[in-house]
JSON list of C-alpha atoms in Angstrom, two decimals:
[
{"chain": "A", "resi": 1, "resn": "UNK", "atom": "CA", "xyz": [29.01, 46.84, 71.97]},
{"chain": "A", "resi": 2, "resn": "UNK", "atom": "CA", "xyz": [28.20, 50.02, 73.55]},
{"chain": "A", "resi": 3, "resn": "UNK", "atom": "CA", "xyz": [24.76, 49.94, 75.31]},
{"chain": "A", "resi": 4, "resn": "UNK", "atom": "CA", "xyz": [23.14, 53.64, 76.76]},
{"chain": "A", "resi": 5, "resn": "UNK", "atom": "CA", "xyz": [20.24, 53.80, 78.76]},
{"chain": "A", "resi": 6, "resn": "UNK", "atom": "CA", "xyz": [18.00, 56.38, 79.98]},
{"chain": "A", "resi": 7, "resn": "UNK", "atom": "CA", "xyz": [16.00, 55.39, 82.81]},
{"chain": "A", "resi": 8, "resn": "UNK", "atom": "CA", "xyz": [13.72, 58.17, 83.35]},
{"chain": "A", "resi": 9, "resn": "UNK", "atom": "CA", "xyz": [11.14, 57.97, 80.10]},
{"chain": "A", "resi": 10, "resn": "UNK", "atom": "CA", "xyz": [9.05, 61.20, 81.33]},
{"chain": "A", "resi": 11, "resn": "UNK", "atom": "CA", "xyz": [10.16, 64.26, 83.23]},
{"chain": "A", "resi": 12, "resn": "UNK", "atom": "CA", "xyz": [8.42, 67.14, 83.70]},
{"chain": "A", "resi": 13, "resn": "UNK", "atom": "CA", "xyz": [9.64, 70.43, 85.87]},
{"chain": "A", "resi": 14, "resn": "UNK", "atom": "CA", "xyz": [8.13, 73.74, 86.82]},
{"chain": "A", "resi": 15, "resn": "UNK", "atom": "CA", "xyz": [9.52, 76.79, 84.54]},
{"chain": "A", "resi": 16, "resn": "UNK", "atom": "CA", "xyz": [12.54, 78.60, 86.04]},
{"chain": "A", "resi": 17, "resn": "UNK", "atom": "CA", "xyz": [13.25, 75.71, 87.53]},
{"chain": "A", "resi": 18, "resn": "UNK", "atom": "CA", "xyz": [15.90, 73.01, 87.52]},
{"chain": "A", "resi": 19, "resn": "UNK", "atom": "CA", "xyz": [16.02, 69.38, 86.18]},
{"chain": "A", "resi": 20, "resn": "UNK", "atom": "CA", "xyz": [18.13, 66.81, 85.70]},
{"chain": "A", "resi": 21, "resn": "UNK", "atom": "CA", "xyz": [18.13, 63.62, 83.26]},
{"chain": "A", "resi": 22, "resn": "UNK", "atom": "CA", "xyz": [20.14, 60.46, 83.33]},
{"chain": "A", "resi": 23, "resn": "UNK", "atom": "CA", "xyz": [21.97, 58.46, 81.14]},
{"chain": "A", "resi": 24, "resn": "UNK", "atom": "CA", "xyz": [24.23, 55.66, 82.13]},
{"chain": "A", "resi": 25, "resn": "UNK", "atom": "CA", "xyz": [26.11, 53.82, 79.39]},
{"chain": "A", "resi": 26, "resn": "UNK", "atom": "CA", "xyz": [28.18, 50.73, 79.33]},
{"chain": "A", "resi": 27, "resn": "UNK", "atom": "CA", "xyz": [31.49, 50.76, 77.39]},
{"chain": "A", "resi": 28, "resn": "UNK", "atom": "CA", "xyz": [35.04, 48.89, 78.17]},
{"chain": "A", "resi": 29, "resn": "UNK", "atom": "CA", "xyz": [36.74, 51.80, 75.79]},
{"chain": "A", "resi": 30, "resn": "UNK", "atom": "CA", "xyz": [38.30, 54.54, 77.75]},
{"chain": "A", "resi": 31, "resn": "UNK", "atom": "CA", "xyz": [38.11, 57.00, 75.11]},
{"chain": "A", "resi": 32, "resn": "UNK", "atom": "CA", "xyz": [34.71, 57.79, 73.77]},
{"chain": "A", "resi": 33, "resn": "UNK", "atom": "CA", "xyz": [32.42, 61.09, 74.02]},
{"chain": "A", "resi": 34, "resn": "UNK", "atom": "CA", "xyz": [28.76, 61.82, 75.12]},
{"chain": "A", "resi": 35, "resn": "UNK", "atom": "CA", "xyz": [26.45, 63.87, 73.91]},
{"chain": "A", "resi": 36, "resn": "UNK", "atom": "CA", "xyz": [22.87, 65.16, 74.69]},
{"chain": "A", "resi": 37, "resn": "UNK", "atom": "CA", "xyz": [20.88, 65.71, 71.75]},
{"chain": "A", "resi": 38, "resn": "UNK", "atom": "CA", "xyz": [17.59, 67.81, 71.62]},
{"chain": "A", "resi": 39, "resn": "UNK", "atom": "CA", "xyz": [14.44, 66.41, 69.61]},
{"chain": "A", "resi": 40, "resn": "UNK", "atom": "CA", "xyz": [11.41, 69.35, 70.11]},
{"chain": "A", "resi": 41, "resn": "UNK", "atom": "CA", "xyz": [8.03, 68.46, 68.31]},
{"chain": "A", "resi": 42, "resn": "UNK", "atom": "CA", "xyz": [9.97, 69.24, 65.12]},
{"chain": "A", "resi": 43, "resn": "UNK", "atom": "CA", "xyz": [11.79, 66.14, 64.92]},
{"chain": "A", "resi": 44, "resn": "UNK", "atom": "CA", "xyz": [14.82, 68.45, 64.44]},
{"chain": "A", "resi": 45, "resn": "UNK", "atom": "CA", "xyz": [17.97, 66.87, 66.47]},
{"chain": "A", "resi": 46, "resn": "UNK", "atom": "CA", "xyz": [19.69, 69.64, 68.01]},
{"chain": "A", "resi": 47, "resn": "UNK", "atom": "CA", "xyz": [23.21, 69.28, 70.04]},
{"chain": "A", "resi": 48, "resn": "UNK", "atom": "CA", "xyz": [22.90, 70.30, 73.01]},
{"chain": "A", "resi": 49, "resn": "UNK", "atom": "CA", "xyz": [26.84, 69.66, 74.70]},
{"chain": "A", "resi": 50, "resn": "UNK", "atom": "CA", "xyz": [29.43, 67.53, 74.15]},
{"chain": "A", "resi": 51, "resn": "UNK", "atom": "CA", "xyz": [31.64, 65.72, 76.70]},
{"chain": "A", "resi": 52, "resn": "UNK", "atom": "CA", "xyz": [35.03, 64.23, 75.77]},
{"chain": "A", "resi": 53, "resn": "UNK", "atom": "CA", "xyz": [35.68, 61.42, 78.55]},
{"chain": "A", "resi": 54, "resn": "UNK", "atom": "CA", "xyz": [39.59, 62.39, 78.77]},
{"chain": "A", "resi": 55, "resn": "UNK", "atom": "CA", "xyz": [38.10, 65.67, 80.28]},
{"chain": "A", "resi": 56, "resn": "UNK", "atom": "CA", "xyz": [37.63, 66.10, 83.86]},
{"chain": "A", "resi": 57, "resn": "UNK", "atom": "CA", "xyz": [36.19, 69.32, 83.76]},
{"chain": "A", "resi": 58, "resn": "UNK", "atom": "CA", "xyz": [32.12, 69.15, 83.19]},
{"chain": "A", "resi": 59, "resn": "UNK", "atom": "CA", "xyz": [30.75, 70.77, 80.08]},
{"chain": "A", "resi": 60, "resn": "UNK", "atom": "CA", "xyz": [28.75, 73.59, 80.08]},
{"chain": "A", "resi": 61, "resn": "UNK", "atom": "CA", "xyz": [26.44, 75.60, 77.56]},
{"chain": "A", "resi": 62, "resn": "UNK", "atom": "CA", "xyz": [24.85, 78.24, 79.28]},
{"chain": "A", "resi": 63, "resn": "UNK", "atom": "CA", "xyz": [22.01, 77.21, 80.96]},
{"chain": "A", "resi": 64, "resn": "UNK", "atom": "CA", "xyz": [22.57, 73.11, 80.11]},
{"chain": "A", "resi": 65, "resn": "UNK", "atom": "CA", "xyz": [25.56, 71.30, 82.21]},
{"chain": "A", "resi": 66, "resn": "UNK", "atom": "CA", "xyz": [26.44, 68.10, 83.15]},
{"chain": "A", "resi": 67, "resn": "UNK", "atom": "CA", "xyz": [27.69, 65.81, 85.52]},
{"chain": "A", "resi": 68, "resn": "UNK", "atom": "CA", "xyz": [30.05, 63.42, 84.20]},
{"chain": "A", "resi": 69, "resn": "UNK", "atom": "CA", "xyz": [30.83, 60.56, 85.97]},
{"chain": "A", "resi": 70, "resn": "UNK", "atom": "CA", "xyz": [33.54, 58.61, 84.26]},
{"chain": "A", "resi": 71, "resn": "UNK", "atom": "CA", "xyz": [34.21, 55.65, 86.48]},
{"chain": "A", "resi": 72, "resn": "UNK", "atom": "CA", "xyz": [30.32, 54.91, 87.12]},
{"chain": "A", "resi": 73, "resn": "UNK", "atom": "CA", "xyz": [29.65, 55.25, 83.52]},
{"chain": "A", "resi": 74, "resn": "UNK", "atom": "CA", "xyz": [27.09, 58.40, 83.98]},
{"chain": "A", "resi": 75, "resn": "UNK", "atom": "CA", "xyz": [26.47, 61.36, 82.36]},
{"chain": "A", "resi": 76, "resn": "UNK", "atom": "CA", "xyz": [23.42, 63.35, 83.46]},
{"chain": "A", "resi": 77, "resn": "UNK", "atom": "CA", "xyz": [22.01, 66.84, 82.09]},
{"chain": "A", "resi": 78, "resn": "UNK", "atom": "CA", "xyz": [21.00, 69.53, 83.95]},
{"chain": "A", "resi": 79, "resn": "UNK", "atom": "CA", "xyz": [18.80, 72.59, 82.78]},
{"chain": "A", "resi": 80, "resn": "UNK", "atom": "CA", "xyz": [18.73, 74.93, 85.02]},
{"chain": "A", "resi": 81, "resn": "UNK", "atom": "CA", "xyz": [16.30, 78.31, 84.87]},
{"chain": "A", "resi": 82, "resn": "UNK", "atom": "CA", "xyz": [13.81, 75.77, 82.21]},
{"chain": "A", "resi": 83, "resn": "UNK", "atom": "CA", "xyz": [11.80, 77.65, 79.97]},
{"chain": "A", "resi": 84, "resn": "UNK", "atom": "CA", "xyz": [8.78, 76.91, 77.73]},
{"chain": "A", "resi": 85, "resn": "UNK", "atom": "CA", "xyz": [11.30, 75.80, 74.36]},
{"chain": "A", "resi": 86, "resn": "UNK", "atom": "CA", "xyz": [13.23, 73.56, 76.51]},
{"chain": "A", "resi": 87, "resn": "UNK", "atom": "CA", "xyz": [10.43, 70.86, 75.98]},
{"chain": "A", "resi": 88, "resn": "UNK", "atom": "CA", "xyz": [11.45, 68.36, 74.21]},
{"chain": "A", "resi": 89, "resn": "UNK", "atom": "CA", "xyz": [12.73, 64.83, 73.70]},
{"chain": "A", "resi": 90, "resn": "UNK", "atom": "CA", "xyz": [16.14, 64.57, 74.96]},
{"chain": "A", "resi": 91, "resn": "UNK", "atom": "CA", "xyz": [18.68, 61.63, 73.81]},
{"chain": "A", "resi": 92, "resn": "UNK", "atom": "CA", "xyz": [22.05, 60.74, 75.43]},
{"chain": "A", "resi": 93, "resn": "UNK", "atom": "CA", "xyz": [24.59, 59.57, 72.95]},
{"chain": "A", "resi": 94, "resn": "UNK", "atom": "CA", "xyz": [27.55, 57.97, 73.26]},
{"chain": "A", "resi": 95, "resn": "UNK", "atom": "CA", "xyz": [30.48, 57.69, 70.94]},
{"chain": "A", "resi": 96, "resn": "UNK", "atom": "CA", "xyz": [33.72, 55.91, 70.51]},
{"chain": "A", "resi": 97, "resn": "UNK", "atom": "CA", "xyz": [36.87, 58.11, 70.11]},
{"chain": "A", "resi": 98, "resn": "UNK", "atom": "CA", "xyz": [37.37, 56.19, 66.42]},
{"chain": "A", "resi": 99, "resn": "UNK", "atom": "CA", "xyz": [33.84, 55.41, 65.22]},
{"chain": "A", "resi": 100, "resn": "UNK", "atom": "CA", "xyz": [31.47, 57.99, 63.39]},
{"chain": "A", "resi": 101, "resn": "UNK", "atom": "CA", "xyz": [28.47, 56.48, 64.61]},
{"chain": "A", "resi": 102, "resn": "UNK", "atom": "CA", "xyz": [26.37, 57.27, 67.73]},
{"chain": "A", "resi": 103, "resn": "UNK", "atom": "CA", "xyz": [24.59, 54.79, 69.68]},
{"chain": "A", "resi": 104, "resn": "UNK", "atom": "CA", "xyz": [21.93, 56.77, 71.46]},
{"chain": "A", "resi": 105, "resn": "UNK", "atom": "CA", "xyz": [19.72, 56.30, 74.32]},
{"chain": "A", "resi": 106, "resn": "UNK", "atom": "CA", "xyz": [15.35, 55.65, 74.24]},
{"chain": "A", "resi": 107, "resn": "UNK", "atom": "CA", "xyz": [14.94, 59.10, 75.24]},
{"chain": "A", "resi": 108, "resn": "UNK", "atom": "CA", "xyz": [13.22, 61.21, 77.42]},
{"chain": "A", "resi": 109, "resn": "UNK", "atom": "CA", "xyz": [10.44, 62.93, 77.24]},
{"chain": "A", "resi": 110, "resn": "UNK", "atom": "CA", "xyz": [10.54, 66.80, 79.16]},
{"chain": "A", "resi": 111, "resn": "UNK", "atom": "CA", "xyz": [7.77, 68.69, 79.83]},
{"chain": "A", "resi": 112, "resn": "UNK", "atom": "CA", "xyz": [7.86, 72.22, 80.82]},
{"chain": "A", "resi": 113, "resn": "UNK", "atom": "CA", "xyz": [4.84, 73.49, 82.85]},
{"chain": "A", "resi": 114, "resn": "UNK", "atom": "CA", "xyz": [4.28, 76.95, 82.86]},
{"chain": "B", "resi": 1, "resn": "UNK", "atom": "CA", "xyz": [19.13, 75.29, 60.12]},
{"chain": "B", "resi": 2, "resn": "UNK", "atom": "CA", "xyz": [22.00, 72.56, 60.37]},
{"chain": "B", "resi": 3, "resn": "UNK", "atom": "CA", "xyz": [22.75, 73.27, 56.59]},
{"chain": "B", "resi": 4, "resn": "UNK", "atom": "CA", "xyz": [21.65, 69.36, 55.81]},
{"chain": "B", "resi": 5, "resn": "UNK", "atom": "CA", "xyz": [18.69, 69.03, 53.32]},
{"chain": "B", "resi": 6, "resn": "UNK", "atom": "CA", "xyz": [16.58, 65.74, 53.15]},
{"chain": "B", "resi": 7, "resn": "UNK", "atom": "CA", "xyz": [14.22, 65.47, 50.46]},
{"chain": "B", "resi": 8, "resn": "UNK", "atom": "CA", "xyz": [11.31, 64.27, 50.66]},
{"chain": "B", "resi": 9, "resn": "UNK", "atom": "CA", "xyz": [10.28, 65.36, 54.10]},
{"chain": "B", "resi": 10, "resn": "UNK", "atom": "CA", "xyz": [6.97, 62.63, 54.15]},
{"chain": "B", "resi": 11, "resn": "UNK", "atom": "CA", "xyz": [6.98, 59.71, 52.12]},
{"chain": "B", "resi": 12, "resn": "UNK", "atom": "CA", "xyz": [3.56, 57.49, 51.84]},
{"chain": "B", "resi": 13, "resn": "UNK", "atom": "CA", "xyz": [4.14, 54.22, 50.10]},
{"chain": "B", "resi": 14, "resn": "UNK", "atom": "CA", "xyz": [2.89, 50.77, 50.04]},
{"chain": "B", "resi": 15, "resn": "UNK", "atom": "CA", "xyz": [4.20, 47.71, 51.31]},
{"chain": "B", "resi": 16, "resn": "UNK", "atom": "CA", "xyz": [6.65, 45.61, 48.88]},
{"chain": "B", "resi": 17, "resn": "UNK", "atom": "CA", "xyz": [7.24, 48.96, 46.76]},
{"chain": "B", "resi": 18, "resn": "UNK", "atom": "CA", "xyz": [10.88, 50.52, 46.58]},
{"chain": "B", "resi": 19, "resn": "UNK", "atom": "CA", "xyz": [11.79, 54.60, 48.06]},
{"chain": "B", "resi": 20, "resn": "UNK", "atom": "CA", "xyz": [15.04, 56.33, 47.92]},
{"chain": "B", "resi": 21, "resn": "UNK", "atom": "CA", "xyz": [15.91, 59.13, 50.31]},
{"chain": "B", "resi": 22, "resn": "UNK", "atom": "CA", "xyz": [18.08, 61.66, 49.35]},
{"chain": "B", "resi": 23, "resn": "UNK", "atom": "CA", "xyz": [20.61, 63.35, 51.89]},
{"chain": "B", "resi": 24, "resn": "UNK", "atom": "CA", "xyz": [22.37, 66.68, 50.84]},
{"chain": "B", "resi": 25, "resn": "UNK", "atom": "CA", "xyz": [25.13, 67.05, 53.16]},
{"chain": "B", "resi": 26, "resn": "UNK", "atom": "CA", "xyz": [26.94, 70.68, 54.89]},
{"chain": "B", "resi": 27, "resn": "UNK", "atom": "CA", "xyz": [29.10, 72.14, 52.67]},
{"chain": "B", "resi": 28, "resn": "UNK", "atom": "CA", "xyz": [32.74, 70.88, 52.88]},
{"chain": "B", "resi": 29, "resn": "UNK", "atom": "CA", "xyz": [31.60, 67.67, 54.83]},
{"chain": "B", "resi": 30, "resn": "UNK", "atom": "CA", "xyz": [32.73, 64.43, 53.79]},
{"chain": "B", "resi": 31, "resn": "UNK", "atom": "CA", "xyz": [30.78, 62.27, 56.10]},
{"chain": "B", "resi": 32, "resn": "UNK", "atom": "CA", "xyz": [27.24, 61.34, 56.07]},
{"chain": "B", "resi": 33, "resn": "UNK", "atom": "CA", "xyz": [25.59, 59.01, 58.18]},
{"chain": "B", "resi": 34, "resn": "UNK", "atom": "CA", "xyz": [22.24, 57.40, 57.93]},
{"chain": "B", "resi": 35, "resn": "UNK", "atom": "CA", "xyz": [20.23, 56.66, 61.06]},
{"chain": "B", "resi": 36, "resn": "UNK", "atom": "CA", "xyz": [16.27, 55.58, 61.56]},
{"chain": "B", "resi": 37, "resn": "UNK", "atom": "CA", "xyz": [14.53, 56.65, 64.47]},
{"chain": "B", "resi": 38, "resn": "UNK", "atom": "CA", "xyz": [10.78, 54.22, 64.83]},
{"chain": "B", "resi": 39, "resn": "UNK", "atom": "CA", "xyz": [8.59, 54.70, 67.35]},
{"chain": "B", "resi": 40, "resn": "UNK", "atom": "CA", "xyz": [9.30, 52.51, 69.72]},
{"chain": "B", "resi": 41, "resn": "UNK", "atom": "CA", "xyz": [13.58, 52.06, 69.12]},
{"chain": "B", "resi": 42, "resn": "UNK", "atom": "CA", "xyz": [15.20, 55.72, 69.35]},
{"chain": "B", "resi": 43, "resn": "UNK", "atom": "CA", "xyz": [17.73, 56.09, 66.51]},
{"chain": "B", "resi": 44, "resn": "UNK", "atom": "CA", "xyz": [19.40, 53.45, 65.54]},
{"chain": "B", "resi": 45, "resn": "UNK", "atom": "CA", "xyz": [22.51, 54.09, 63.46]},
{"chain": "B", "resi": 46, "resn": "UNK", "atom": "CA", "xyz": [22.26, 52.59, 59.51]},
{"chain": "B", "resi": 47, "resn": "UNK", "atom": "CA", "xyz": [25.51, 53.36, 58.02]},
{"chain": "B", "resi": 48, "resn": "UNK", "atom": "CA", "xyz": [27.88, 55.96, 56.98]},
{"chain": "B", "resi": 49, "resn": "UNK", "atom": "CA", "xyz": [29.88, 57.17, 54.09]},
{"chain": "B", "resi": 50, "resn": "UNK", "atom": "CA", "xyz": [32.98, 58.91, 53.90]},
{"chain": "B", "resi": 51, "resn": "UNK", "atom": "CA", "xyz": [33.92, 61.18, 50.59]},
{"chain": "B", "resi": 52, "resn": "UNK", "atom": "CA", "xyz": [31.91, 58.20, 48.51]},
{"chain": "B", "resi": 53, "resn": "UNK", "atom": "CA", "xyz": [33.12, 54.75, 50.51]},
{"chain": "B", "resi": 54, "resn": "UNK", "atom": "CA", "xyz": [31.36, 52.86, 52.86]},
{"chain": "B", "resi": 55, "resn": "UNK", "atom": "CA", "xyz": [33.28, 53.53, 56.24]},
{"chain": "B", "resi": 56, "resn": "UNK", "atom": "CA", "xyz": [30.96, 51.89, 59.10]},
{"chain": "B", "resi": 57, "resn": "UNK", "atom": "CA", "xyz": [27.43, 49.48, 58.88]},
{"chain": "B", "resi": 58, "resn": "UNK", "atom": "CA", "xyz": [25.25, 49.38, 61.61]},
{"chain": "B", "resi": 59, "resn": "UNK", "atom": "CA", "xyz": [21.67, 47.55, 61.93]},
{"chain": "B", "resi": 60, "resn": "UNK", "atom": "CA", "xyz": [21.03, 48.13, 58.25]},
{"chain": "B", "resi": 61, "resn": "UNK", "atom": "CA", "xyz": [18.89, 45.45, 56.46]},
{"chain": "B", "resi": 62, "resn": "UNK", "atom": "CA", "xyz": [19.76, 43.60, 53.34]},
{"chain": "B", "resi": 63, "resn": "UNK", "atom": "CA", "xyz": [16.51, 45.25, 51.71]},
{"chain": "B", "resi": 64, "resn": "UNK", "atom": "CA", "xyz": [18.47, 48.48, 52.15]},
{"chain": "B", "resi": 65, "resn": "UNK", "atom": "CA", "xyz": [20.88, 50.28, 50.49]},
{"chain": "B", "resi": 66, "resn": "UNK", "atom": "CA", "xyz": [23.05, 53.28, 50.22]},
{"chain": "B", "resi": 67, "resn": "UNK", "atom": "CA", "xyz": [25.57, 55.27, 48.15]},
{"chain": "B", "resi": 68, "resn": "UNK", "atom": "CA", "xyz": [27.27, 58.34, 48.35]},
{"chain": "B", "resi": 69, "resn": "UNK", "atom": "CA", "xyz": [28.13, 60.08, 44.93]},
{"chain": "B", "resi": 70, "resn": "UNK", "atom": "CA", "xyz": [31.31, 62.12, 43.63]},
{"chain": "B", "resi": 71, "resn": "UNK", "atom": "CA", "xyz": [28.95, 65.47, 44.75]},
{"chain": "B", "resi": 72, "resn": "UNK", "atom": "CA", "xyz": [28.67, 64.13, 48.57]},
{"chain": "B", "resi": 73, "resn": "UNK", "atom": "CA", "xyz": [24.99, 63.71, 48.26]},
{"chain": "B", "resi": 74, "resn": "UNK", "atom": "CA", "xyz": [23.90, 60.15, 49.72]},
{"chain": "B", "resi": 75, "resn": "UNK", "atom": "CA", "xyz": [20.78, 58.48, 48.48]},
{"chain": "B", "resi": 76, "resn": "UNK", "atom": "CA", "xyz": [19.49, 55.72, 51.02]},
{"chain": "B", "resi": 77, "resn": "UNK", "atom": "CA", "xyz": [16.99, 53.03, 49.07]},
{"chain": "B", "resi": 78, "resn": "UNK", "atom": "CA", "xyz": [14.85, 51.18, 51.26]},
{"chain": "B", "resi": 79, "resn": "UNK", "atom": "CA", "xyz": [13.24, 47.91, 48.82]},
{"chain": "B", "resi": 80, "resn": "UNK", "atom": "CA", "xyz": [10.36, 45.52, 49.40]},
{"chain": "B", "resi": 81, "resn": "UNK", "atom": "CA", "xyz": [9.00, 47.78, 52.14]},
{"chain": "B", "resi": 82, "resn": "UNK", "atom": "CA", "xyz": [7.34, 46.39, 55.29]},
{"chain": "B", "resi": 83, "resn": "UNK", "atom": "CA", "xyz": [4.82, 48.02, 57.38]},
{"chain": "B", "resi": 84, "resn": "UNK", "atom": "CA", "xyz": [7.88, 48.22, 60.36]},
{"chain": "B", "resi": 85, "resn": "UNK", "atom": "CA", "xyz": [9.71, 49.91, 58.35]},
{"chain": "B", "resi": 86, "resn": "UNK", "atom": "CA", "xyz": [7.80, 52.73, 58.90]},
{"chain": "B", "resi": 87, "resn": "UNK", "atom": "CA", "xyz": [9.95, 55.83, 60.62]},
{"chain": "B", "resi": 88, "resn": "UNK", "atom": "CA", "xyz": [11.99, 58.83, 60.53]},
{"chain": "B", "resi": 89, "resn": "UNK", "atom": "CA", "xyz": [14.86, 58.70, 58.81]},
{"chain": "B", "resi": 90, "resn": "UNK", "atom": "CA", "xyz": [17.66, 60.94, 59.68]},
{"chain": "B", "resi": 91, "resn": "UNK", "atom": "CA", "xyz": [20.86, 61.89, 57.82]},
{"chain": "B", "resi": 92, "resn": "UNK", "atom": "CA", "xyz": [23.68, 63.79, 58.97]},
{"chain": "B", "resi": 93, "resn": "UNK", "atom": "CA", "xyz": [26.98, 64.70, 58.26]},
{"chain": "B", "resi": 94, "resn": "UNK", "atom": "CA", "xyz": [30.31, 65.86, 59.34]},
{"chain": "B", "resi": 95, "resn": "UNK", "atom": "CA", "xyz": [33.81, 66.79, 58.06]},
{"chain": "B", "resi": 96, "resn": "UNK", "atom": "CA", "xyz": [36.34, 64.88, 59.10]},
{"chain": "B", "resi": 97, "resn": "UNK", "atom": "CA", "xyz": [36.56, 60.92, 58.78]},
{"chain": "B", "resi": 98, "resn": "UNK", "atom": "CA", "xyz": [34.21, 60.44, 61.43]},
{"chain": "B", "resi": 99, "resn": "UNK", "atom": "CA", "xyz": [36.47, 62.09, 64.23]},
{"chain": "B", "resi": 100, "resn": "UNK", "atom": "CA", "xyz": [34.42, 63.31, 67.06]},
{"chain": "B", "resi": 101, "resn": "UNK", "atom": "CA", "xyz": [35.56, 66.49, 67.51]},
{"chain": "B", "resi": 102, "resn": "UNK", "atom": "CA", "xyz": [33.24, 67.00, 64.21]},
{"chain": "B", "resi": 103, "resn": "UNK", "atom": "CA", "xyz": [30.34, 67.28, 65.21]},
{"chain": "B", "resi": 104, "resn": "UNK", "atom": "CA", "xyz": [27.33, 65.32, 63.66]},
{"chain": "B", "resi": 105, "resn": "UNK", "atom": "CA", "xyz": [24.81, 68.28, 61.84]},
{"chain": "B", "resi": 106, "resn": "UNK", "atom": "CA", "xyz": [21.21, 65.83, 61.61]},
{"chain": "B", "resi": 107, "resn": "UNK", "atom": "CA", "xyz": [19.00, 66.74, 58.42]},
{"chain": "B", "resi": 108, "resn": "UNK", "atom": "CA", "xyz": [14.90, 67.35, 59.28]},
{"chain": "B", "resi": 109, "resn": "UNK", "atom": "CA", "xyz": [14.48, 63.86, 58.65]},
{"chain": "B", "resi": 110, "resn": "UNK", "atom": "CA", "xyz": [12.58, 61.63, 56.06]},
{"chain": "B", "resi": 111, "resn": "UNK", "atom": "CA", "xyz": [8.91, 60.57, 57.84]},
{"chain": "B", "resi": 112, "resn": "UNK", "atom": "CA", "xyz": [8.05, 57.02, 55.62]},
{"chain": "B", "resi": 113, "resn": "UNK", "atom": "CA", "xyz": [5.18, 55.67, 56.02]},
{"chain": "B", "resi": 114, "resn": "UNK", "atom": "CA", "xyz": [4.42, 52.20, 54.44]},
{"chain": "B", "resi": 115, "resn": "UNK", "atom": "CA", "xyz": [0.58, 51.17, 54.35]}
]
């Protein structure tokens, strides 16, 4: 079964600054997809970006990218220029190329200091 | 908006009494898929239905059930409640069988709380 973690339970970063969050997952499949989801105090789960592991290139969404690391199973996100709304839980999902279900990470937690 | 309604949005029930959620999926999607986020396990994935059959079961307990009807809508029923099972309760759906280049839209979530 597919396991992802996400090591870092709190972040917190300046505004207009950058951060990054990790996510490692464990998988023997070689295709699959990630995801990093959004939760803000709403509960609402909001994609964020999508990575499809037969891609080389890394995603990118304006100000969110990430750095996908196929062979040593990570997939970080970085938010660069961070404002106020981007605090939030954030959850790393992974999911196989066959399977409708996500298996998601613990979470982290981002604050945004003004 | 995602376009996926979950009624009700807070739930307050007793323990050993029975709930059902109710999921109203995106228009034109086939797929819904029921997940629980607690406070202390992130969101762990339930089960999903595709155009009204079962299609994938995750950690779903034998005290719970779903269906998805001819309209799409999925109803999740939760039975002889515990005070653990206390959490959000996500739906969401998508339009093809699952494939991931559909994306999952997540409903606002069901908050149950069992006293």
């Amino acid at each position: 079964a597919q396991t992802v973690t996400q090591s870092q339970p709190e972040m917190s970063v300046q505004e207009a600054e950058t951060v990054t969050l990790s996510c490692t997952y464990d998988t023997s499949e070689s295709d699959y997809y990630l995801f990093w989801y959004k939760q803000p105090p709403s509960r609402q789960m909001i994609l964020v970006i999508r990575q499809e592991a037969y891609k080389q290139q890394n995603a990118t969404e304006n100000r969110f990218s990430v750095n996908f690391q196929k062979a040593a199973k990570s997939f970080s996100l970085k938010i660069s220029d961070s404002q106020l709304g981007d605090a939030a839980m954030y959850f790393c999902a992974y999911r196989s190329w066959n399977a409708g279900k996500s298996t998601f990470g613990d979470g982290t937690t981002l604050t945004v200091k003004p | 908006d995602s376009g996926v309604t979950q009624t009700p949005k807070h739930l307050i029930t007793a323990t050993g009494q029975r709930v059902t959620l109710r999921c109203s999926p995106r228009s034109g999607d086939l797929s819904v898929y029921w997940y629980q986020q607690s406070l202390d396990q992130g969101l762990q994935f339930l089960i999903q239905y595709y155009n009204g059959e079962e299609r994938a079961k995750g950690n779903i307990l034998e005290r719970f059930s779903a269906q998805q009807f001819p309209d799409l809508h999925s109803e999740l029923n939760l039975s002889s409640l515990e005070l653990g099972d206390s959490a959000l309760y996500f739906c969401a759906s998508s339009d093809g069988q699952g494939k991931v280049e559909n994306t999952q839209y997540f409903g606002p979530g069901t908050r149950l709380t069992v006293l």
